[in-house]
mmCIF file of C-alpha atoms in Angstrom:
data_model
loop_
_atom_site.group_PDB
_atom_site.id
_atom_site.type_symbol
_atom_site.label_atom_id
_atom_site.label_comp_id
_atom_site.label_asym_id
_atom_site.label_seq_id
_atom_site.Cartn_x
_atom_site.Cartn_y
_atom_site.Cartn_z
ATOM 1 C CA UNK B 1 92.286 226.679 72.440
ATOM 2 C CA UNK B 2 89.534 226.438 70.143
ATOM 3 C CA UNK B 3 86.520 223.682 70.619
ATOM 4 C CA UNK B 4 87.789 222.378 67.250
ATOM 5 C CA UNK B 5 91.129 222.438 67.976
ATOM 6 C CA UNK B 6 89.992 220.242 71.194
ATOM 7 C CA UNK B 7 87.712 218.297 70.033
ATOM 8 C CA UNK B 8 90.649 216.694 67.485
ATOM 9 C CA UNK B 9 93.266 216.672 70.339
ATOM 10 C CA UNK B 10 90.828 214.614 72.549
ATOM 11 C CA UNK B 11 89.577 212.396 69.395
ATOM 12 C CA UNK B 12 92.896 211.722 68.516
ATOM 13 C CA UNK B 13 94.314 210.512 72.327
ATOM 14 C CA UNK B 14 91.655 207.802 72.035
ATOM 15 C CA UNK B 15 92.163 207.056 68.873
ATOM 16 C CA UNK B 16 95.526 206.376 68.376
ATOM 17 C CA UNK B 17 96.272 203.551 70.860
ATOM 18 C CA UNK B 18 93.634 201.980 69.308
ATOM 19 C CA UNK B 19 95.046 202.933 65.500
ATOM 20 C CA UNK B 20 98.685 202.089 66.702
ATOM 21 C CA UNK B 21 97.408 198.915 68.678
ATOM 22 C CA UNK B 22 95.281 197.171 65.242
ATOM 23 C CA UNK B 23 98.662 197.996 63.126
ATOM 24 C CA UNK B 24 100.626 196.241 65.319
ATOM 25 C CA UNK B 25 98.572 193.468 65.556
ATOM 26 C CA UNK B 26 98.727 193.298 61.830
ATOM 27 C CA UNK B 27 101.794 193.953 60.840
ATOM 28 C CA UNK B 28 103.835 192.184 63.355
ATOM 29 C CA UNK B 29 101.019 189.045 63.858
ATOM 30 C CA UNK B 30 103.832 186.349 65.172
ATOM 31 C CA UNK B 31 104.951 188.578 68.140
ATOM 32 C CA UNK B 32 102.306 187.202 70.240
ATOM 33 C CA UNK B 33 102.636 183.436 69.293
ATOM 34 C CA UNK B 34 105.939 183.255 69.803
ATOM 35 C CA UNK B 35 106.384 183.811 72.972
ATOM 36 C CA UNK B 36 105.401 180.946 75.266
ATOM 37 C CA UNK B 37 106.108 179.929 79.210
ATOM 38 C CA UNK B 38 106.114 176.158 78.812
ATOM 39 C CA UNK B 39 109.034 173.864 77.763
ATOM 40 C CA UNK B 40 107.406 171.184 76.588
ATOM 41 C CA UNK B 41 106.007 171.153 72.364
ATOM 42 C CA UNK B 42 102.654 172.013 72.285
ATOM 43 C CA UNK B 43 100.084 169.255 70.213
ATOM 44 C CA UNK B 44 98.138 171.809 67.961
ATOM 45 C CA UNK B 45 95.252 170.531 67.858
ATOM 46 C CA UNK B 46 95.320 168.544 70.700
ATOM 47 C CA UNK B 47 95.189 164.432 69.975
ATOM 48 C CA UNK B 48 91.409 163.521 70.873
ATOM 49 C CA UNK B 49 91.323 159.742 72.047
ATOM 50 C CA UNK B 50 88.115 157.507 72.773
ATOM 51 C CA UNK B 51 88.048 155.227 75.151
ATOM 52 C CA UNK B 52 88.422 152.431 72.824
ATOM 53 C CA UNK B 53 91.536 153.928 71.441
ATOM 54 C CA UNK B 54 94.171 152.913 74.485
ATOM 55 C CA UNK B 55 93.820 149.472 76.099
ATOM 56 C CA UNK B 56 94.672 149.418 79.720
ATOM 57 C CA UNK B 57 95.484 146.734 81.990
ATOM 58 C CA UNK B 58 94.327 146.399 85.253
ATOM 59 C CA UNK B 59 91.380 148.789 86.294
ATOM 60 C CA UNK B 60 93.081 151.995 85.144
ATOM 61 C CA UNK B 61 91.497 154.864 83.793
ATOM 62 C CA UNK B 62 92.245 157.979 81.856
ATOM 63 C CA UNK B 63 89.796 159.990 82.818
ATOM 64 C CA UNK B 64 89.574 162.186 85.828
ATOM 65 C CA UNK B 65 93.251 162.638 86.126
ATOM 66 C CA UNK B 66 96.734 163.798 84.313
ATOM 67 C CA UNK B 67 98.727 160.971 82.686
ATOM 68 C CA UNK B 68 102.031 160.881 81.955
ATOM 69 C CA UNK B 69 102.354 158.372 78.905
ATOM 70 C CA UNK B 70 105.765 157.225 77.520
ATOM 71 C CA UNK B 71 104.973 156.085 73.793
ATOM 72 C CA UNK B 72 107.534 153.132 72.275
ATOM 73 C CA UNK B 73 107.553 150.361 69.991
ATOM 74 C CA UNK B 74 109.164 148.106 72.574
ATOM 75 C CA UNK B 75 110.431 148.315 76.574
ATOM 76 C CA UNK B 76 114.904 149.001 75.710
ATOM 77 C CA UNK B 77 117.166 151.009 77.789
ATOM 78 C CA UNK B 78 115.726 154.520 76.923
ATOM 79 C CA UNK B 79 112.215 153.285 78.035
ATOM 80 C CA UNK B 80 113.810 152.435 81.744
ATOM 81 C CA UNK B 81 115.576 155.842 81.832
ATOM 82 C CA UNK B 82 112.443 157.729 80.303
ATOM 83 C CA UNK B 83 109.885 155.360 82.690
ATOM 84 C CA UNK B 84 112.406 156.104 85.696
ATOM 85 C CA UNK B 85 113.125 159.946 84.909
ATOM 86 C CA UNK B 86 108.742 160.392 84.845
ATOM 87 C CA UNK B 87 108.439 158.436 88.197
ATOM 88 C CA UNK B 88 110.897 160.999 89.554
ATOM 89 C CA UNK B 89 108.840 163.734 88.166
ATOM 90 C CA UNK B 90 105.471 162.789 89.391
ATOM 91 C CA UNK B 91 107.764 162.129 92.929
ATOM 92 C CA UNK B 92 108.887 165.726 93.389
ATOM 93 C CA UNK B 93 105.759 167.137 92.452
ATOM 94 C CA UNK B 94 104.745 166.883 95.651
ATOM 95 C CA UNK B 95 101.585 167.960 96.908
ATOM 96 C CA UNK B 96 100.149 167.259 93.741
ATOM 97 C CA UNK B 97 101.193 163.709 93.213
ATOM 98 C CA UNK B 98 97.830 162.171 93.238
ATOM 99 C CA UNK B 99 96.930 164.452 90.142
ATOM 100 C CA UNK B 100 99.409 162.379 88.087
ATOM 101 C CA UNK B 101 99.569 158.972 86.861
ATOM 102 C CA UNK B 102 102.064 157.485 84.980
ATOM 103 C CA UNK B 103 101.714 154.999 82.022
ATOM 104 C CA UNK B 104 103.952 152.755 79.230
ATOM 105 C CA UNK B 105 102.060 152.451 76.121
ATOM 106 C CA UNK B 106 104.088 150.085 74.007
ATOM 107 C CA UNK B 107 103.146 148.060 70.626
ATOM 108 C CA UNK B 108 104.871 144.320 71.816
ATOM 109 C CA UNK B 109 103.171 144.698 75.200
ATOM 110 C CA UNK B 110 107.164 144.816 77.017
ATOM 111 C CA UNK B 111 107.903 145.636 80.400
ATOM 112 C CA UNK B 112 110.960 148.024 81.776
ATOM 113 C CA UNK B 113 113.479 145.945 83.402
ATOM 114 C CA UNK B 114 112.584 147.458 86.813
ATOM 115 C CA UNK B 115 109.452 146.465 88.406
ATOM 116 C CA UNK B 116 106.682 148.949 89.014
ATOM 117 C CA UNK B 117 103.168 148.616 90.664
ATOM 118 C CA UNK B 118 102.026 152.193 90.067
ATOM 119 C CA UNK B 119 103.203 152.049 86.437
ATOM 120 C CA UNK B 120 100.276 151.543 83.829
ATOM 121 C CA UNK B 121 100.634 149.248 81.118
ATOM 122 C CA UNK B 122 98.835 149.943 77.566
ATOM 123 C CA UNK B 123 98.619 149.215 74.110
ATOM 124 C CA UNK B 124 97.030 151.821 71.037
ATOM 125 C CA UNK B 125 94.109 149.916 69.862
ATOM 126 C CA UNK B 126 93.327 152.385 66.557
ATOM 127 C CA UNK B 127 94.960 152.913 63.798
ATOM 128 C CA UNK B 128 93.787 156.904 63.422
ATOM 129 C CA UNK B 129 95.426 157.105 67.027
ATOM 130 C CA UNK B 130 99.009 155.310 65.651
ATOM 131 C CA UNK B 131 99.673 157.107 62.657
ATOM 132 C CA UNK B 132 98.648 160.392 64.523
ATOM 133 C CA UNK B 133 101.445 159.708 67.114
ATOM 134 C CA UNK B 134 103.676 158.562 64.610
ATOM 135 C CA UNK B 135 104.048 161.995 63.226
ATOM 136 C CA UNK B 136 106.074 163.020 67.047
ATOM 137 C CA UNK B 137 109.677 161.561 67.174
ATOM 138 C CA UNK B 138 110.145 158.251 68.332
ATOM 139 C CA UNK B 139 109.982 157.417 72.222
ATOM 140 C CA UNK B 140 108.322 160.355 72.805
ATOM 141 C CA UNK B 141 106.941 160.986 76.040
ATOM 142 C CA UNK B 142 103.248 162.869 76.757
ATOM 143 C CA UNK B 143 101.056 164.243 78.741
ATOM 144 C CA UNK B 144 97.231 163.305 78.229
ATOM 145 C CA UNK B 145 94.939 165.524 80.050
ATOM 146 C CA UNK B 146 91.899 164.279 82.090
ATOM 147 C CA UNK B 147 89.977 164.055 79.126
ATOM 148 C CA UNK B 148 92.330 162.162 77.212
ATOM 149 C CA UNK B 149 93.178 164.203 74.993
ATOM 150 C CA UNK B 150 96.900 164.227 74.103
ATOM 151 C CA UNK B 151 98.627 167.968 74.665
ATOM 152 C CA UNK B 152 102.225 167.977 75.155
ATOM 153 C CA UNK B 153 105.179 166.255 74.093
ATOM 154 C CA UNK B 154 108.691 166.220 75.624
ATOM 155 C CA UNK B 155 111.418 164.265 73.915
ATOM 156 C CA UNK B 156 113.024 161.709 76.536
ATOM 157 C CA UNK B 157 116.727 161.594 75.213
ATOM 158 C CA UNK B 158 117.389 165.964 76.580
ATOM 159 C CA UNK B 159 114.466 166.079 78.702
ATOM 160 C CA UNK B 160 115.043 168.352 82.383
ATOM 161 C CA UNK B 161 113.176 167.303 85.055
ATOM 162 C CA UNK B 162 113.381 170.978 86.461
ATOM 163 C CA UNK B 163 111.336 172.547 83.387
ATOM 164 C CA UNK B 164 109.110 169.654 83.273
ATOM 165 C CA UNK B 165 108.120 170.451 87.073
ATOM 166 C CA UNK B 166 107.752 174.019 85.970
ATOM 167 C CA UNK B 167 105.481 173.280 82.976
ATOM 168 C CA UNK B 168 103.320 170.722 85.375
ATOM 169 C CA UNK B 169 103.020 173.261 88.550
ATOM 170 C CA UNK B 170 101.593 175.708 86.397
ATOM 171 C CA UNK B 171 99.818 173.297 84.326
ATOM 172 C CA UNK B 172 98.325 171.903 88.055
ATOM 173 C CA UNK B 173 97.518 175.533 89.228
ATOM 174 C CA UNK B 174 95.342 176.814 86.760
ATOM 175 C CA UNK B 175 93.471 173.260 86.105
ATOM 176 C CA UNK B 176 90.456 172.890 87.040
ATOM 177 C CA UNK B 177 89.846 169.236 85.657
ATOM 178 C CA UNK B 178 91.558 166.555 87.337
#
């Protein structure tokens, strides 16, 4: 072989991943998006909440550790299952249990029908925060991260308490916060 014929043989083996890789890339950009682990819908952008924004009762706190928030207008039958089906979920989580915390944010202030000392009772105290929830379906339930910040939705009416496990195990592993 030549050194020119080399020279382009060499150029071109590093070059063309790179060439083949960018075209990709562009040409095909949803391949990478739409592929995703969790089973729960994303909030994109996450739902950024002040402290003034949710009033809890009691001494309860957002901060510091994962909430699990069920969001309704007022405490029916689908609130107990929902409230009921997220105490089971923070139950077989195990290890990890004292990560989680569970919470009923509901406009008329009701209660589930069940009584429940480790459930946290709250109302929305902003407007911004209201209509920005109001854009999820109804009775949705959430998880709000350490920060507060709102991140994932499930919808209580099909939810699986297997690939809600799955979504908070890995969610739990890889967090650093809380």
């Amino acid at each position: 072989m030549t050194f020119k014929k080399e020279f382009w043989t060499l150029l071109s083996i590093f070059l063309l991943p790179i060439i083949l890789g960018t075209l990709f890339f562009y040409l095909n950009p949803g391949y990478f998006s739409q592929n995703t682990v969790n089973y729960g819908q994303l909030i994109s952008p996450v739902i950024v909440t002040e402290e003034s924004d949710i009033e809890l009762n009691g001494d309860a706190t957002l901060d510091g550790i994962w909430t699990f928030a069920y969001v309704t207008e007022s405490c029916d039958s689908l609130c107990d299952k929902a409230v009921e089906d997220i105490k089971t979920i923070r139950t077989l989580i195990n290890m990890d249990m004292r990560r989680i915390q569970r919470a009923l944010i509901t406009k008329d202030g009701s209660s589930p029908s069940q009584e429940d000392e480790e459930l946290i009772f709250a109302s929305i105290n902003s407007e911004e925060l209201s209509s920005k929830l109001a854009s999820f379906p109804k009775n949705s339930i959430f998880l709000i991260d350490p920060i507060g910040n709102f991140m994932l939705y499930y919808n209580p009416i099909d939810i699986n308490v297997k690939f809600v496990l799955k979504d908070l195990k890995r969610l739990l592993k890889y967090s650093r916060i809380g």
